[in-house]
mmCIF file of C-alpha atoms in Angstrom:
data_model
loop_
_atom_site.group_PDB
_atom_site.id
_atom_site.type_symbol
_atom_site.label_atom_id
_atom_site.label_comp_id
_atom_site.label_asym_id
_atom_site.label_seq_id
_atom_site.Cartn_x
_atom_site.Cartn_y
_atom_site.Cartn_z
ATOM 1 C CA MET A 17 158.129 29.608 168.593
ATOM 2 C CA ARG A 18 155.246 27.274 167.899
ATOM 3 C CA GLN A 19 152.251 28.387 165.588
ATOM 4 C CA VAL A 20 149.090 28.815 167.590
ATOM 5 C CA ILE A 21 145.766 29.335 165.689
ATOM 6 C CA ILE A 22 142.980 30.826 167.552
ATOM 7 C CA GLU A 23 139.722 30.228 166.027
ATOM 8 C CA ASN A 24 137.828 32.886 167.865
ATOM 9 C CA PRO A 25 139.906 35.402 169.800
ATOM 10 C CA VAL A 26 136.977 37.527 171.007
ATOM 11 C CA ILE A 27 136.081 35.782 174.452
ATOM 12 C CA ASN A 28 134.765 38.769 176.209
ATOM 13 C CA SER A 29 132.023 41.396 175.990
ATOM 14 C CA PRO A 30 133.210 44.874 175.229
ATOM 15 C CA PHE A 31 130.482 46.189 177.653
ATOM 16 C CA GLU A 32 131.516 44.177 180.594
ATOM 17 C CA GLU A 33 134.805 43.755 182.437
ATOM 18 C CA PRO A 34 136.990 41.031 181.016
ATOM 19 C CA ARG A 35 136.334 37.609 182.738
ATOM 20 C CA ARG A 36 138.612 35.436 180.666
ATOM 21 C CA HIS A 37 141.956 35.617 178.800
ATOM 22 C CA PHE A 38 144.455 33.318 176.615
ATOM 23 C CA GLN A 39 147.343 32.120 178.562
ATOM 24 C CA PHE A 40 150.963 32.619 177.487
ATOM 25 C CA ASP A 41 153.543 30.019 178.353
ATOM 26 C CA ASP A 42 157.056 29.658 177.591
ATOM 27 C CA GLU A 43 156.582 29.278 173.887
ATOM 28 C CA GLY A 44 154.154 32.251 173.507
ATOM 29 C CA ILE A 45 150.414 32.541 173.292
ATOM 30 C CA THR A 46 148.205 29.375 173.829
ATOM 31 C CA ASP A 47 144.694 28.611 172.931
ATOM 32 C CA VAL A 48 144.089 27.740 176.752
ATOM 33 C CA ILE A 49 141.538 29.955 178.106
ATOM 34 C CA VAL A 50 142.115 31.234 181.907
ATOM 35 C CA GLN A 51 138.761 32.238 183.630
ATOM 36 C CA GLN A 52 139.692 35.499 184.911
ATOM 37 C CA ARG A 53 140.748 38.975 183.735
ATOM 38 C CA ARG A 54 144.260 39.088 182.428
ATOM 39 C CA GLU A 55 146.422 41.304 184.886
ATOM 40 C CA SER A 56 148.086 44.470 183.194
ATOM 41 C CA GLY A 57 151.536 43.764 182.280
ATOM 42 C CA TYR A 58 154.349 44.153 179.503
ATOM 43 C CA PHE A 59 156.743 42.099 177.741
ATOM 44 C CA VAL A 60 160.605 42.771 178.525
ATOM 45 C CA PRO A 61 162.623 42.755 175.211
ATOM 46 C CA ILE A 62 166.081 40.848 175.405
ATOM 47 C CA ALA A 63 168.986 42.432 173.459
ATOM 48 C CA ARG A 64 171.104 40.487 171.646
ATOM 49 C CA PRO A 65 173.988 41.350 169.359
ATOM 50 C CA ARG A 66 173.808 41.001 165.573
ATOM 51 C CA SER A 67 176.749 41.137 162.980
ATOM 52 C CA LYS A 68 176.715 43.814 160.432
ATOM 53 C CA ALA A 69 178.475 44.043 157.285
ATOM 54 C CA GLY A 70 182.155 44.657 158.131
ATOM 55 C CA GLY A 71 182.125 42.932 161.333
ATOM 56 C CA ALA A 72 180.426 45.507 163.594
ATOM 57 C CA LYS A 73 178.035 44.431 165.748
ATOM 58 C CA GLN A 74 174.371 46.060 166.426
ATOM 59 C CA LEU A 75 172.087 45.373 169.218
ATOM 60 C CA VAL A 76 168.502 43.988 168.335
ATOM 61 C CA PHE A 77 165.699 43.323 170.444
ATOM 62 C CA ASP A 78 164.230 39.819 170.689
ATOM 63 C CA THR A 79 160.400 40.408 170.929
ATOM 64 C CA GLU A 80 158.984 36.956 171.255
ATOM 65 C CA TRP A 81 156.046 37.154 173.848
ATOM 66 C CA THR A 82 156.493 34.336 176.140
ATOM 67 C CA ALA A 83 155.427 33.995 179.831
ATOM 68 C CA ASP A 84 159.048 34.337 181.237
ATOM 69 C CA ARG A 85 159.274 37.924 179.747
ATOM 70 C CA ILE A 86 155.887 39.207 181.344
ATOM 71 C CA GLU A 87 156.615 41.742 183.869
ATOM 72 C CA PRO A 88 153.275 42.829 185.715
ATOM 73 C CA ASN A 89 152.335 46.490 186.016
ATOM 74 C CA ARG A 90 151.977 46.371 189.795
ATOM 75 C CA MET A 91 150.636 49.743 190.350
ATOM 76 C CA VAL A 92 148.175 49.514 187.660
ATOM 77 C CA ASN A 93 146.866 46.255 189.068
ATOM 78 C CA ASP A 94 146.681 47.651 192.412
ATOM 79 C CA ILE A 95 144.596 50.715 191.291
ATOM 80 C CA ARG A 96 142.416 48.395 189.286
ATOM 81 C CA ARG A 97 141.486 46.454 192.408
ATOM 82 C CA LYS A 98 140.784 49.487 194.236
ATOM 83 C CA VAL A 99 138.668 50.951 191.794
ATOM 84 C CA LYS A 100 136.622 47.780 191.547
ATOM 85 C CA LEU A 101 136.032 47.557 195.135
ATOM 86 C CA TRP A 102 134.701 51.131 194.930
ATOM 87 C CA ARG A 103 132.589 50.164 192.047
ATOM 88 C CA GLU A 104 130.946 47.317 193.791
ATOM 89 C CA GLY A 105 130.654 49.347 196.991
ATOM 90 C CA ARG A 106 129.389 52.834 197.905
ATOM 91 C CA TYR A 107 130.491 54.165 194.169
ATOM 92 C CA THR A 108 128.112 57.321 193.757
ATOM 93 C CA ALA A 109 128.083 57.951 197.331
ATOM 94 C CA ASP A 110 131.578 58.588 197.486
ATOM 95 C CA VAL A 111 131.544 61.530 194.743
ATOM 96 C CA THR A 112 130.053 64.709 194.074
ATOM 97 C CA SER A 113 126.284 64.763 193.174
ATOM 98 C CA VAL A 114 127.533 65.940 189.601
ATOM 99 C CA THR A 115 129.925 63.170 189.260
ATOM 100 C CA ALA A 116 127.113 60.511 190.555
ATOM 101 C CA ARG A 117 124.807 61.933 187.936
ATOM 102 C CA LEU A 118 127.344 61.619 184.990
ATOM 103 C CA LEU A 119 128.247 58.187 186.202
ATOM 104 C CA GLN A 120 124.622 57.213 186.081
ATOM 105 C CA HIS A 121 124.113 58.878 182.785
ATOM 106 C CA TRP A 122 127.195 57.072 181.119
ATOM 107 C CA GLN A 123 125.876 53.670 182.238
ATOM 108 C CA ASN A 124 122.315 54.005 181.505
ATOM 109 C CA PRO A 125 121.208 50.841 180.036
ATOM 110 C CA ALA A 126 118.763 52.874 177.827
ATOM 111 C CA ARG A 127 121.541 54.667 175.990
ATOM 112 C CA ALA A 128 121.330 54.494 172.240
ATOM 113 C CA ARG A 129 124.966 53.761 171.965
ATOM 114 C CA ARG A 130 126.382 51.880 174.977
ATOM 115 C CA LEU A 131 129.903 52.997 176.227
ATOM 116 C CA PHE A 132 132.518 50.216 176.225
ATOM 117 C CA PHE A 133 133.677 48.983 179.751
ATOM 118 C CA CYS A 134 137.344 50.115 179.104
ATOM 119 C CA GLN A 135 135.891 53.717 178.597
ATOM 120 C CA ILE A 136 133.844 53.581 181.782
ATOM 121 C CA GLU A 137 136.898 52.031 183.646
ATOM 122 C CA ALA A 138 139.255 54.860 182.248
ATOM 123 C CA ILE A 139 136.996 57.849 183.735
ATOM 124 C CA GLU A 140 136.263 55.810 186.965
ATOM 125 C CA THR A 141 140.019 55.691 187.639
ATOM 126 C CA LEU A 142 140.381 59.233 187.200
ATOM 127 C CA ILE A 143 137.372 60.075 189.423
ATOM 128 C CA TYR A 144 138.739 57.669 192.155
ATOM 129 C CA ILE A 145 142.147 59.241 192.266
ATOM 130 C CA THR A 146 140.810 62.911 192.347
ATOM 131 C CA GLU A 147 137.446 62.290 194.538
ATOM 132 C CA VAL A 148 137.721 59.018 196.426
ATOM 133 C CA ALA A 149 141.020 57.659 197.125
ATOM 134 C CA ARG A 150 142.002 59.859 199.995
ATOM 135 C CA LYS A 151 138.633 58.837 201.762
ATOM 136 C CA TYR A 152 139.919 55.213 201.872
ATOM 137 C CA GLY A 153 143.372 55.776 202.924
ATOM 138 C CA ASP A 154 144.705 55.516 199.412
ATOM 139 C CA ASN A 155 146.942 58.585 199.338
ATOM 140 C CA TRP A 156 149.798 56.123 198.077
ATOM 141 C CA ILE A 157 148.106 56.367 194.592
ATOM 142 C CA GLU A 158 148.660 60.285 194.182
ATOM 143 C CA ASN A 159 151.964 59.895 195.960
ATOM 144 C CA GLU A 160 153.474 57.428 193.705
ATOM 145 C CA ILE A 161 152.221 59.217 190.596
ATOM 146 C CA ARG A 162 154.127 62.444 191.806
ATOM 147 C CA ARG A 163 157.047 60.454 192.563
ATOM 148 C CA ALA A 164 157.076 59.033 189.127
ATOM 149 C CA ASN A 165 156.366 62.490 187.605
ATOM 150 C CA GLU A 166 159.341 64.025 189.530
ATOM 151 C CA ASP A 167 161.672 61.424 188.001
ATOM 152 C CA ALA A 168 160.410 61.777 184.539
ATOM 153 C CA ASN A 169 159.590 65.435 184.134
ATOM 154 C CA PRO A 170 159.617 67.643 187.368
ATOM 155 C CA GLY A 171 157.126 70.391 187.613
ATOM 156 C CA LEU A 172 154.592 68.916 185.275
ATOM 157 C CA PHE A 173 152.052 66.625 186.985
ATOM 158 C CA ARG A 174 150.529 64.134 184.617
ATOM 159 C CA ILE A 175 147.891 61.132 184.979
ATOM 160 C CA ALA A 176 147.570 59.020 181.865
ATOM 161 C CA SER A 177 145.083 56.893 180.668
ATOM 162 C CA LYS A 178 146.526 54.122 178.207
ATOM 163 C CA MET A 179 143.882 52.718 175.897
ATOM 164 C CA ALA A 180 144.057 50.569 172.813
ATOM 165 C CA THR A 181 143.636 51.653 169.382
ATOM 166 C CA GLY A 182 139.837 51.803 168.426
ATOM 167 C CA SER A 183 138.720 51.595 172.040
ATOM 168 C CA GLY A 184 137.225 55.101 172.167
ATOM 169 C CA LYS A 185 139.876 57.367 173.511
ATOM 170 C CA THR A 186 138.111 60.502 172.114
ATOM 171 C CA VAL A 187 134.949 59.759 174.012
ATOM 172 C CA VAL A 188 136.823 59.347 177.064
ATOM 173 C CA MET A 189 138.450 62.810 176.468
ATOM 174 C CA ALA A 190 135.045 64.125 176.171
ATOM 175 C CA MET A 191 133.868 62.587 179.338
ATOM 176 C CA LEU A 192 136.766 63.965 181.294
ATOM 177 C CA ILE A 193 136.202 67.527 180.001
ATOM 178 C CA ALA A 194 132.220 66.988 180.929
ATOM 179 C CA TRP A 195 133.197 65.669 184.346
ATOM 180 C CA GLN A 196 135.718 68.417 185.331
ATOM 181 C CA THR A 197 133.974 71.621 183.679
ATOM 182 C CA LEU A 198 130.359 70.481 185.280
ATOM 183 C CA ASN A 199 131.803 70.122 188.543
ATOM 184 C CA LYS A 200 133.800 73.408 188.345
ATOM 185 C CA ILE A 201 130.674 75.116 187.556
ATOM 186 C CA ALA A 202 128.857 73.734 190.462
ATOM 187 C CA GLN A 203 131.916 74.128 192.786
ATOM 188 C CA PRO A 204 133.943 77.025 191.494
ATOM 189 C CA HIS A 205 136.393 77.130 194.439
ATOM 190 C CA ASP A 206 136.907 73.298 194.558
ATOM 191 C CA ALA A 207 140.833 73.053 193.209
ATOM 192 C CA ARG A 208 140.161 69.375 192.193
ATOM 193 C CA PHE A 209 138.319 70.606 189.001
ATOM 194 C CA THR A 210 139.213 72.929 186.205
ATOM 195 C CA ASP A 211 137.430 74.399 183.256
ATOM 196 C CA SER A 212 140.569 74.954 181.119
ATOM 197 C CA PHE A 213 141.880 72.467 178.550
ATOM 198 C CA LEU A 214 144.724 71.926 176.146
ATOM 199 C CA VAL A 215 144.320 69.283 173.586
ATOM 200 C CA VAL A 216 147.645 68.306 172.105
ATOM 201 C CA THR A 217 147.693 66.271 169.005
ATOM 202 C CA PRO A 218 150.675 64.894 166.884
ATOM 203 C CA GLY A 219 149.566 66.503 163.570
ATOM 204 C CA ILE A 220 146.552 68.435 161.886
ATOM 205 C CA THR A 221 144.625 65.462 160.697
ATOM 206 C CA ILE A 222 144.207 64.136 164.381
ATOM 207 C CA ARG A 223 143.521 67.980 165.426
ATOM 208 C CA ASP A 224 140.792 68.032 162.904
ATOM 209 C CA ARG A 225 139.201 64.817 164.192
ATOM 210 C CA LEU A 226 139.426 66.090 167.649
ATOM 211 C CA ARG A 227 137.165 69.162 166.692
ATOM 212 C CA VAL A 228 134.134 67.078 167.952
ATOM 213 C CA LEU A 229 135.348 67.974 171.420
ATOM 214 C CA LEU A 230 134.425 71.628 170.922
ATOM 215 C CA PRO A 231 131.133 72.730 172.923
#
């Protein structure tokens, strides 16, 4: 695999939807910039045997990042497109008045500390699935999620937001709690919302950091 030096890897604003990305080819990452957002995908590792002492063989994974190993996350990409259409269309007209006010508050340009686009998109996606999708005939989203849940862990319905390290996951957790709680207070009988939350962490250090979520 060739070595590519990218002088400035930051080619998008963190406050706007990504518009450019570096292209991968069959030899790996390149310095060629593609003028569009990179679609969600993952690299498929290829297992190959490696000999150990004594003649035994052990499987190891070849993790070279090349274009031929990219597998698109089709469902994620489809949902992204739906959320984008909603964002550029009726947007706050399709949600509860509480949710509309929160979306306006989170995206207020006068905020002292602006939120990243990925944070806004994460909460928008959860809002779309919960409040909007059925209005546009997108029941397939929840159906697909429920089908995946049944295959992985029957009886426990889960929706996950996958975000990169340092992208502000704790803030999104706070946004989610605020969105759900305030809507539940406004509409106590609406089963789409809750005011009870369980925060699970991998250890006491992370648990202590997440105390910022306490009201």
